[in-house]
Short mmCIF file of N, CA and C in Angstrom, two decimals:
data_model
loop_
_atom_site.label_atom_id
_atom_site.label_comp_id
_atom_site.label_asym_id
_atom_site.label_seq_id
_atom_site.Cartn_x
_atom_site.Cartn_y
_atom_site.Cartn_z
N CYS A 206 254.56 338.99 40.90
CA CYS A 206 254.87 337.59 41.11
C CYS A 206 254.31 336.77 39.95
N GLY A 207 255.20 336.12 39.27
CA GLY A 207 254.80 335.31 38.13
C GLY A 207 253.86 334.19 38.51
N ALA A 208 253.99 333.66 39.74
CA ALA A 208 253.13 332.57 40.17
C ALA A 208 251.67 333.00 40.15
N SER A 209 251.39 334.24 40.45
CA SER A 209 250.02 334.74 40.44
C SER A 209 249.44 334.69 39.03
N PHE A 210 250.24 335.09 38.06
CA PHE A 210 249.79 335.05 36.67
C PHE A 210 249.52 333.61 36.25
N ILE A 211 250.42 332.71 36.62
CA ILE A 211 250.25 331.31 36.27
C ILE A 211 249.00 330.75 36.91
N LEU A 212 248.76 331.10 38.17
CA LEU A 212 247.58 330.61 38.87
C LEU A 212 246.30 331.03 38.17
N VAL A 213 246.19 332.30 37.84
CA VAL A 213 244.98 332.78 37.16
C VAL A 213 244.89 332.16 35.77
N ARG A 214 246.03 332.10 35.08
CA ARG A 214 246.03 331.53 33.73
C ARG A 214 245.70 330.05 33.77
N SER A 215 246.12 329.35 34.82
CA SER A 215 245.88 327.92 34.90
C SER A 215 244.40 327.60 35.04
N ALA A 216 243.59 328.59 35.31
CA ALA A 216 242.15 328.39 35.37
C ALA A 216 241.56 328.23 33.97
N ASP A 217 242.44 328.15 32.96
CA ASP A 217 242.03 328.09 31.56
C ASP A 217 241.11 329.26 31.26
N PHE A 218 241.64 330.43 31.49
CA PHE A 218 240.88 331.67 31.34
C PHE A 218 240.28 331.79 29.95
N SER A 219 240.95 331.21 28.96
CA SER A 219 240.43 331.32 27.59
C SER A 219 239.06 330.67 27.46
N SER A 220 238.76 329.66 28.30
CA SER A 220 237.45 329.03 28.20
C SER A 220 236.33 329.95 28.69
N PHE A 221 236.70 331.05 29.33
CA PHE A 221 235.72 332.03 29.77
C PHE A 221 235.59 333.16 28.76
N GLY A 222 236.15 332.98 27.59
CA GLY A 222 236.08 334.02 26.57
C GLY A 222 237.24 334.98 26.64
N GLY A 223 238.21 334.68 27.48
CA GLY A 223 239.35 335.57 27.65
C GLY A 223 240.55 335.15 26.83
N SER A 224 241.70 335.61 27.23
CA SER A 224 242.94 335.34 26.53
C SER A 224 244.07 335.52 27.54
N VAL A 225 245.30 335.34 27.07
CA VAL A 225 246.44 335.61 27.94
C VAL A 225 246.40 337.07 28.37
N ASP A 226 246.02 337.96 27.45
CA ASP A 226 245.92 339.38 27.80
C ASP A 226 244.87 339.60 28.89
N ALA A 227 243.73 338.94 28.78
CA ALA A 227 242.69 339.08 29.80
C ALA A 227 243.15 338.53 31.14
N ALA A 228 243.89 337.41 31.12
CA ALA A 228 244.42 336.85 32.36
C ALA A 228 245.42 337.81 32.99
N PHE A 229 246.26 338.42 32.16
CA PHE A 229 247.22 339.41 32.66
C PHE A 229 246.49 340.60 33.27
N ARG A 230 245.45 341.09 32.60
CA ARG A 230 244.69 342.23 33.11
C ARG A 230 244.00 341.89 34.44
N LEU A 231 243.49 340.68 34.55
CA LEU A 231 242.88 340.26 35.80
C LEU A 231 243.92 340.22 36.91
N THR A 232 245.09 339.67 36.62
CA THR A 232 246.16 339.59 37.62
C THR A 232 246.57 340.97 38.08
N VAL A 233 246.78 341.89 37.15
CA VAL A 233 247.14 343.27 37.50
C VAL A 233 246.02 343.90 38.33
N SER A 234 244.79 343.66 37.95
CA SER A 234 243.65 344.21 38.69
C SER A 234 243.61 343.70 40.12
N LEU A 235 243.92 342.44 40.30
CA LEU A 235 243.94 341.88 41.65
C LEU A 235 245.03 342.52 42.49
N TYR A 236 246.22 342.67 41.92
CA TYR A 236 247.31 343.33 42.65
C TYR A 236 246.93 344.76 43.02
N VAL A 237 246.43 345.52 42.06
CA VAL A 237 246.08 346.92 42.30
C VAL A 237 245.00 347.03 43.37
N SER A 238 243.96 346.25 43.24
CA SER A 238 242.85 346.36 44.20
C SER A 238 243.26 345.88 45.60
N VAL A 239 244.11 344.86 45.68
CA VAL A 239 244.61 344.41 46.99
C VAL A 239 245.44 345.51 47.64
N TRP A 240 246.30 346.14 46.87
CA TRP A 240 247.15 347.17 47.45
C TRP A 240 246.36 348.42 47.82
N ILE A 241 245.32 348.73 47.06
CA ILE A 241 244.43 349.84 47.45
C ILE A 241 243.70 349.47 48.74
N CYS A 242 243.22 348.26 48.81
CA CYS A 242 242.55 347.79 50.03
C CYS A 242 243.48 347.91 51.23
N ASP A 243 244.69 347.39 51.11
CA ASP A 243 245.66 347.44 52.22
C ASP A 243 245.98 348.88 52.61
N SER A 244 246.21 349.72 51.61
CA SER A 244 246.60 351.11 51.87
C SER A 244 245.49 351.89 52.55
N LEU A 245 244.27 351.76 52.03
CA LEU A 245 243.15 352.48 52.65
C LEU A 245 242.86 351.95 54.05
N ALA A 246 242.93 350.65 54.23
CA ALA A 246 242.70 350.08 55.56
C ALA A 246 243.71 350.65 56.56
N TYR A 247 244.95 350.74 56.14
CA TYR A 247 245.99 351.27 57.01
C TYR A 247 245.80 352.77 57.27
N LEU A 248 245.70 353.55 56.20
CA LEU A 248 245.66 355.01 56.34
C LEU A 248 244.40 355.50 57.06
N ILE A 249 243.25 355.02 56.64
CA ILE A 249 241.99 355.48 57.24
C ILE A 249 241.83 354.88 58.64
N GLY A 250 242.22 353.62 58.79
CA GLY A 250 242.16 353.00 60.11
C GLY A 250 243.04 353.70 61.12
N LYS A 251 244.24 354.07 60.69
CA LYS A 251 245.18 354.76 61.59
C LYS A 251 244.65 356.14 61.97
N ARG A 252 244.06 356.83 61.02
CA ARG A 252 243.59 358.21 61.25
C ARG A 252 242.27 358.27 62.01
N PHE A 253 241.32 357.41 61.64
CA PHE A 253 239.97 357.53 62.19
C PHE A 253 239.53 356.34 63.05
N GLY A 254 240.24 355.24 62.97
CA GLY A 254 239.81 354.04 63.67
C GLY A 254 240.04 354.09 65.16
N LYS A 255 239.06 353.66 65.88
CA LYS A 255 239.15 353.60 67.34
C LYS A 255 238.98 352.15 67.81
N LYS A 256 237.90 351.53 67.36
CA LYS A 256 237.57 350.18 67.82
C LYS A 256 238.40 349.14 67.06
N LYS A 257 239.11 348.32 67.81
CA LYS A 257 239.95 347.27 67.22
C LYS A 257 239.06 346.13 66.76
N ILE A 258 239.43 345.54 65.62
CA ILE A 258 238.59 344.48 65.08
C ILE A 258 238.97 343.10 65.63
N LEU A 259 240.24 342.79 65.69
CA LEU A 259 240.73 341.53 66.25
C LEU A 259 242.00 341.82 67.07
N PRO A 260 241.83 342.41 68.24
CA PRO A 260 243.00 342.89 68.99
C PRO A 260 244.01 341.82 69.37
N LEU A 261 243.57 340.59 69.57
CA LEU A 261 244.51 339.52 69.92
C LEU A 261 245.32 339.04 68.72
N VAL A 262 244.78 339.24 67.54
CA VAL A 262 245.45 338.80 66.31
C VAL A 262 246.30 339.92 65.74
N SER A 263 245.71 341.09 65.62
CA SER A 263 246.38 342.23 65.02
C SER A 263 245.92 343.49 65.75
N PRO A 264 246.63 343.88 66.81
CA PRO A 264 246.14 344.92 67.71
C PRO A 264 245.97 346.31 67.11
N LYS A 265 246.54 346.59 65.97
CA LYS A 265 246.41 347.93 65.39
C LYS A 265 245.30 348.04 64.35
N LYS A 266 244.76 346.92 63.91
CA LYS A 266 243.72 346.96 62.87
C LYS A 266 242.37 347.30 63.49
N THR A 267 241.68 348.23 62.82
CA THR A 267 240.42 348.73 63.35
C THR A 267 239.25 348.36 62.44
N VAL A 268 238.05 348.48 63.00
CA VAL A 268 236.83 348.24 62.24
C VAL A 268 236.75 349.23 61.08
N VAL A 269 237.01 350.51 61.36
CA VAL A 269 236.95 351.54 60.33
C VAL A 269 237.95 351.24 59.21
N GLY A 270 239.14 350.82 59.58
CA GLY A 270 240.15 350.48 58.58
C GLY A 270 239.73 349.30 57.73
N THR A 271 239.17 348.28 58.37
CA THR A 271 238.74 347.09 57.64
C THR A 271 237.62 347.41 56.66
N VAL A 272 236.64 348.16 57.11
CA VAL A 272 235.53 348.55 56.22
C VAL A 272 236.05 349.44 55.09
N SER A 273 236.96 350.35 55.40
CA SER A 273 237.54 351.23 54.37
C SER A 273 238.30 350.42 53.33
N GLY A 274 239.03 349.41 53.77
CA GLY A 274 239.74 348.55 52.84
C GLY A 274 238.79 347.81 51.92
N LEU A 275 237.69 347.30 52.48
CA LEU A 275 236.69 346.59 51.68
C LEU A 275 236.08 347.53 50.64
N ILE A 276 235.73 348.73 51.05
CA ILE A 276 235.18 349.72 50.12
C ILE A 276 236.21 350.07 49.05
N GLY A 277 237.46 350.20 49.44
CA GLY A 277 238.53 350.49 48.48
C GLY A 277 238.69 349.39 47.45
N ALA A 278 238.64 348.13 47.90
CA ALA A 278 238.76 347.00 46.97
C ALA A 278 237.59 346.97 46.00
N LEU A 279 236.38 347.15 46.52
CA LEU A 279 235.20 347.17 45.65
C LEU A 279 235.29 348.32 44.64
N SER A 280 235.68 349.49 45.10
CA SER A 280 235.79 350.66 44.22
C SER A 280 236.84 350.42 43.14
N ALA A 281 237.97 349.87 43.52
CA ALA A 281 239.04 349.62 42.55
C ALA A 281 238.58 348.64 41.48
N ILE A 282 237.94 347.55 41.89
CA ILE A 282 237.47 346.56 40.92
C ILE A 282 236.43 347.17 39.99
N PHE A 283 235.49 347.94 40.55
CA PHE A 283 234.47 348.56 39.69
C PHE A 283 235.08 349.59 38.74
N LEU A 284 236.04 350.37 39.21
CA LEU A 284 236.70 351.34 38.32
C LEU A 284 237.49 350.64 37.22
N LEU A 285 238.16 349.56 37.55
CA LEU A 285 238.90 348.81 36.53
C LEU A 285 237.94 348.18 35.53
N GLY A 286 236.78 347.76 36.00
CA GLY A 286 235.77 347.23 35.09
C GLY A 286 235.17 348.32 34.22
N ALA A 287 234.81 349.45 34.82
CA ALA A 287 234.20 350.56 34.08
C ALA A 287 235.16 351.15 33.06
N SER A 288 236.45 351.12 33.37
CA SER A 288 237.44 351.68 32.44
C SER A 288 237.70 350.77 31.25
N GLY A 289 237.20 349.54 31.32
CA GLY A 289 237.45 348.59 30.25
C GLY A 289 238.71 347.77 30.45
N PHE A 290 239.42 348.02 31.54
CA PHE A 290 240.65 347.25 31.79
C PHE A 290 240.32 345.79 32.05
N LEU A 291 239.27 345.54 32.82
CA LEU A 291 238.79 344.16 33.00
C LEU A 291 237.81 343.85 31.88
N PRO A 292 237.85 342.65 31.33
CA PRO A 292 236.96 342.30 30.21
C PRO A 292 235.50 342.21 30.66
N MET A 293 234.70 343.19 30.26
CA MET A 293 233.31 343.26 30.71
C MET A 293 232.43 342.19 30.09
N ASP A 294 232.89 341.55 29.02
CA ASP A 294 232.10 340.44 28.48
C ASP A 294 232.15 339.23 29.43
N ILE A 295 233.13 339.22 30.31
CA ILE A 295 233.26 338.15 31.29
C ILE A 295 232.74 338.60 32.65
N PHE A 296 233.05 339.83 33.02
CA PHE A 296 232.72 340.33 34.35
C PHE A 296 231.58 341.34 34.28
N SER A 297 230.36 340.84 34.48
CA SER A 297 229.21 341.72 34.59
C SER A 297 229.28 342.43 35.95
N SER A 298 228.36 343.33 36.19
CA SER A 298 228.37 344.09 37.45
C SER A 298 228.28 343.19 38.68
N ASP A 299 227.42 342.17 38.63
CA ASP A 299 227.30 341.28 39.79
C ASP A 299 228.57 340.46 40.00
N ARG A 300 229.24 340.11 38.92
CA ARG A 300 230.51 339.38 39.04
C ARG A 300 231.62 340.29 39.54
N LEU A 301 231.59 341.56 39.12
CA LEU A 301 232.57 342.52 39.66
C LEU A 301 232.36 342.71 41.16
N LEU A 302 231.10 342.77 41.57
CA LEU A 302 230.79 342.90 42.99
C LEU A 302 231.38 341.73 43.77
N MET A 303 231.16 340.53 43.27
CA MET A 303 231.69 339.34 43.95
C MET A 303 233.22 339.35 43.96
N LEU A 304 233.82 339.73 42.85
CA LEU A 304 235.28 339.80 42.79
C LEU A 304 235.82 340.83 43.78
N GLY A 305 235.16 341.98 43.89
CA GLY A 305 235.56 342.99 44.86
C GLY A 305 235.43 342.50 46.29
N LEU A 306 234.38 341.73 46.57
CA LEU A 306 234.20 341.16 47.91
C LEU A 306 235.27 340.12 48.21
N ILE A 307 235.63 339.34 47.19
CA ILE A 307 236.71 338.37 47.37
C ILE A 307 238.01 339.10 47.70
N VAL A 308 238.32 340.12 46.92
CA VAL A 308 239.56 340.86 47.14
C VAL A 308 239.56 341.52 48.52
N GLY A 309 238.49 342.23 48.83
CA GLY A 309 238.43 342.96 50.10
C GLY A 309 238.34 342.05 51.32
N GLY A 310 237.57 340.99 51.21
CA GLY A 310 237.40 340.07 52.34
C GLY A 310 238.56 339.11 52.50
N ALA A 311 238.86 338.38 51.44
CA ALA A 311 239.94 337.38 51.51
C ALA A 311 241.29 338.04 51.68
N GLY A 312 241.46 339.20 51.06
CA GLY A 312 242.73 339.91 51.20
C GLY A 312 243.00 340.29 52.64
N GLN A 313 242.01 340.80 53.30
CA GLN A 313 242.20 341.18 54.71
C GLN A 313 242.32 339.94 55.60
N MET A 314 241.66 338.86 55.21
CA MET A 314 241.81 337.62 55.96
C MET A 314 243.26 337.13 55.87
N GLY A 315 243.85 337.22 54.69
CA GLY A 315 245.26 336.85 54.54
C GLY A 315 246.15 337.71 55.41
N ASP A 316 245.82 338.97 55.51
CA ASP A 316 246.58 339.89 56.36
C ASP A 316 246.47 339.50 57.83
N PHE A 317 245.26 339.13 58.26
CA PHE A 317 245.07 338.71 59.65
C PHE A 317 245.83 337.41 59.94
N VAL A 318 245.78 336.47 59.01
CA VAL A 318 246.49 335.20 59.20
C VAL A 318 247.98 335.45 59.32
N GLU A 319 248.52 336.28 58.44
CA GLU A 319 249.95 336.58 58.49
C GLU A 319 250.31 337.30 59.79
N SER A 320 249.46 338.20 60.25
CA SER A 320 249.69 338.89 61.52
C SER A 320 249.72 337.89 62.67
N ARG A 321 248.80 336.95 62.64
CA ARG A 321 248.74 335.93 63.70
C ARG A 321 250.01 335.07 63.68
N LEU A 322 250.44 334.67 62.50
CA LEU A 322 251.66 333.87 62.39
C LEU A 322 252.86 334.63 62.93
N LYS A 323 252.95 335.92 62.60
CA LYS A 323 254.05 336.73 63.11
C LYS A 323 254.01 336.80 64.63
N ARG A 324 252.83 336.93 65.21
CA ARG A 324 252.71 336.97 66.66
C ARG A 324 253.12 335.63 67.28
N ASP A 325 252.65 334.54 66.65
CA ASP A 325 252.98 333.21 67.17
C ASP A 325 254.48 332.94 67.18
N PHE A 326 255.18 333.49 66.19
CA PHE A 326 256.63 333.26 66.08
C PHE A 326 257.45 334.46 66.56
N ASP A 327 256.77 335.44 67.17
CA ASP A 327 257.43 336.62 67.73
C ASP A 327 258.35 337.30 66.72
N VAL A 328 257.78 337.56 65.54
CA VAL A 328 258.51 338.21 64.45
C VAL A 328 257.85 339.55 64.18
N LYS A 329 258.63 340.62 64.13
CA LYS A 329 258.06 341.94 63.84
C LYS A 329 257.90 342.14 62.35
N ASP A 330 258.98 341.95 61.60
CA ASP A 330 258.96 342.12 60.15
C ASP A 330 259.28 340.80 59.48
N THR A 331 258.75 340.61 58.28
CA THR A 331 258.98 339.37 57.55
C THR A 331 260.05 339.53 56.49
N GLY A 332 260.98 340.41 56.72
CA GLY A 332 262.09 340.58 55.79
C GLY A 332 262.47 342.03 55.65
N ALA A 333 263.67 342.26 55.15
CA ALA A 333 264.18 343.63 55.01
C ALA A 333 264.18 344.10 53.57
N LEU A 334 263.69 343.28 52.64
CA LEU A 334 263.70 343.66 51.23
C LEU A 334 262.86 344.90 50.97
N LEU A 335 261.73 345.02 51.65
CA LEU A 335 260.86 346.19 51.53
C LEU A 335 260.76 346.84 52.91
N PRO A 336 261.76 347.60 53.31
CA PRO A 336 261.75 348.18 54.65
C PRO A 336 260.62 349.19 54.84
N GLY A 337 260.17 349.31 56.08
CA GLY A 337 259.15 350.31 56.40
C GLY A 337 257.74 349.83 56.18
N HIS A 338 257.57 348.60 55.72
CA HIS A 338 256.23 348.09 55.49
C HIS A 338 256.06 346.69 56.08
N GLY A 339 256.92 346.34 57.03
CA GLY A 339 256.78 345.04 57.67
C GLY A 339 257.40 343.90 56.91
N GLY A 340 258.04 344.18 55.81
CA GLY A 340 258.69 343.14 55.04
C GLY A 340 257.91 342.71 53.82
N VAL A 341 258.51 341.78 53.09
CA VAL A 341 257.94 341.33 51.82
C VAL A 341 256.58 340.68 52.02
N LEU A 342 256.46 339.80 53.01
CA LEU A 342 255.21 339.08 53.19
C LEU A 342 254.06 340.02 53.51
N ASP A 343 254.33 341.13 54.18
CA ASP A 343 253.27 342.11 54.45
C ASP A 343 252.73 342.72 53.16
N ARG A 344 253.51 342.73 52.11
CA ARG A 344 253.05 343.27 50.83
C ARG A 344 252.24 342.25 50.05
N PHE A 345 252.45 340.97 50.33
CA PHE A 345 251.83 339.94 49.51
C PHE A 345 250.94 338.98 50.29
N ASP A 346 250.81 339.17 51.61
CA ASP A 346 250.00 338.25 52.40
C ASP A 346 248.55 338.21 51.94
N SER A 347 248.03 339.33 51.54
CA SER A 347 246.64 339.38 51.08
C SER A 347 246.43 338.52 49.84
N LEU A 348 247.42 338.51 48.97
CA LEU A 348 247.31 337.74 47.73
C LEU A 348 247.30 336.24 47.98
N LEU A 349 247.82 335.80 49.12
CA LEU A 349 247.85 334.38 49.42
C LEU A 349 246.45 333.79 49.52
N PHE A 350 245.47 334.59 49.89
CA PHE A 350 244.09 334.15 49.94
C PHE A 350 243.32 334.59 48.69
N VAL A 351 243.63 335.76 48.18
CA VAL A 351 242.88 336.31 47.04
C VAL A 351 243.06 335.46 45.79
N MET A 352 244.28 335.09 45.47
CA MET A 352 244.53 334.35 44.23
C MET A 352 243.82 332.99 44.19
N PRO A 353 243.94 332.15 45.22
CA PRO A 353 243.23 330.87 45.16
C PRO A 353 241.71 331.02 45.13
N LEU A 354 241.17 331.99 45.89
CA LEU A 354 239.72 332.17 45.88
C LEU A 354 239.23 332.73 44.55
N THR A 355 240.03 333.59 43.93
CA THR A 355 239.68 334.07 42.59
C THR A 355 239.67 332.92 41.60
N TYR A 356 240.67 332.06 41.71
CA TYR A 356 240.75 330.88 40.86
C TYR A 356 239.48 330.04 41.01
N LEU A 357 239.09 329.75 42.26
CA LEU A 357 237.87 328.97 42.49
C LEU A 357 236.64 329.68 41.93
N TYR A 358 236.58 330.98 42.12
CA TYR A 358 235.46 331.76 41.60
C TYR A 358 235.38 331.64 40.08
N LEU A 359 236.52 331.73 39.42
CA LEU A 359 236.54 331.61 37.96
C LEU A 359 236.09 330.23 37.51
N ILE A 360 236.54 329.21 38.20
CA ILE A 360 236.19 327.84 37.84
C ILE A 360 234.72 327.54 38.09
N LEU A 361 234.22 327.97 39.24
CA LEU A 361 232.87 327.58 39.66
C LEU A 361 231.76 328.50 39.16
N VAL A 362 232.07 329.77 38.93
CA VAL A 362 230.99 330.72 38.65
C VAL A 362 231.10 331.36 37.27
N VAL A 363 232.26 331.86 36.94
CA VAL A 363 232.38 332.69 35.72
C VAL A 363 232.30 331.86 34.48
#
């Protein structure tokens, strides 16, 4: 989604020592880590999860899945940082930790909000463009919270 790139770039990323390339790398990193978070939360939660985390909002999501997603997001961000894909002159280890927490926490919050909206409007899937995964919004709901919070993090902290 081009809007995500514009959002991160609009934070005037260059003032943080970055460039358009660094903004692009951050955007790709956010997408990758969000999708790893979502995938691990689903796969591990489905296989090992017993206790539901918010059964009235999203009855299939489990505590194990949620924690696994958070660990996946943190791991993805740290691996992208360690590989040099994320600019380490901007993102120290403590900043990577915070970014991973934003992705893992806010991403799953976006997923819960979207699940609640679907329940309120009695909608199973949010479109047929990406069948088998609940629709397009299920693929991008996490980013609805991650991108603005990352933007704020860049403005206020980095």
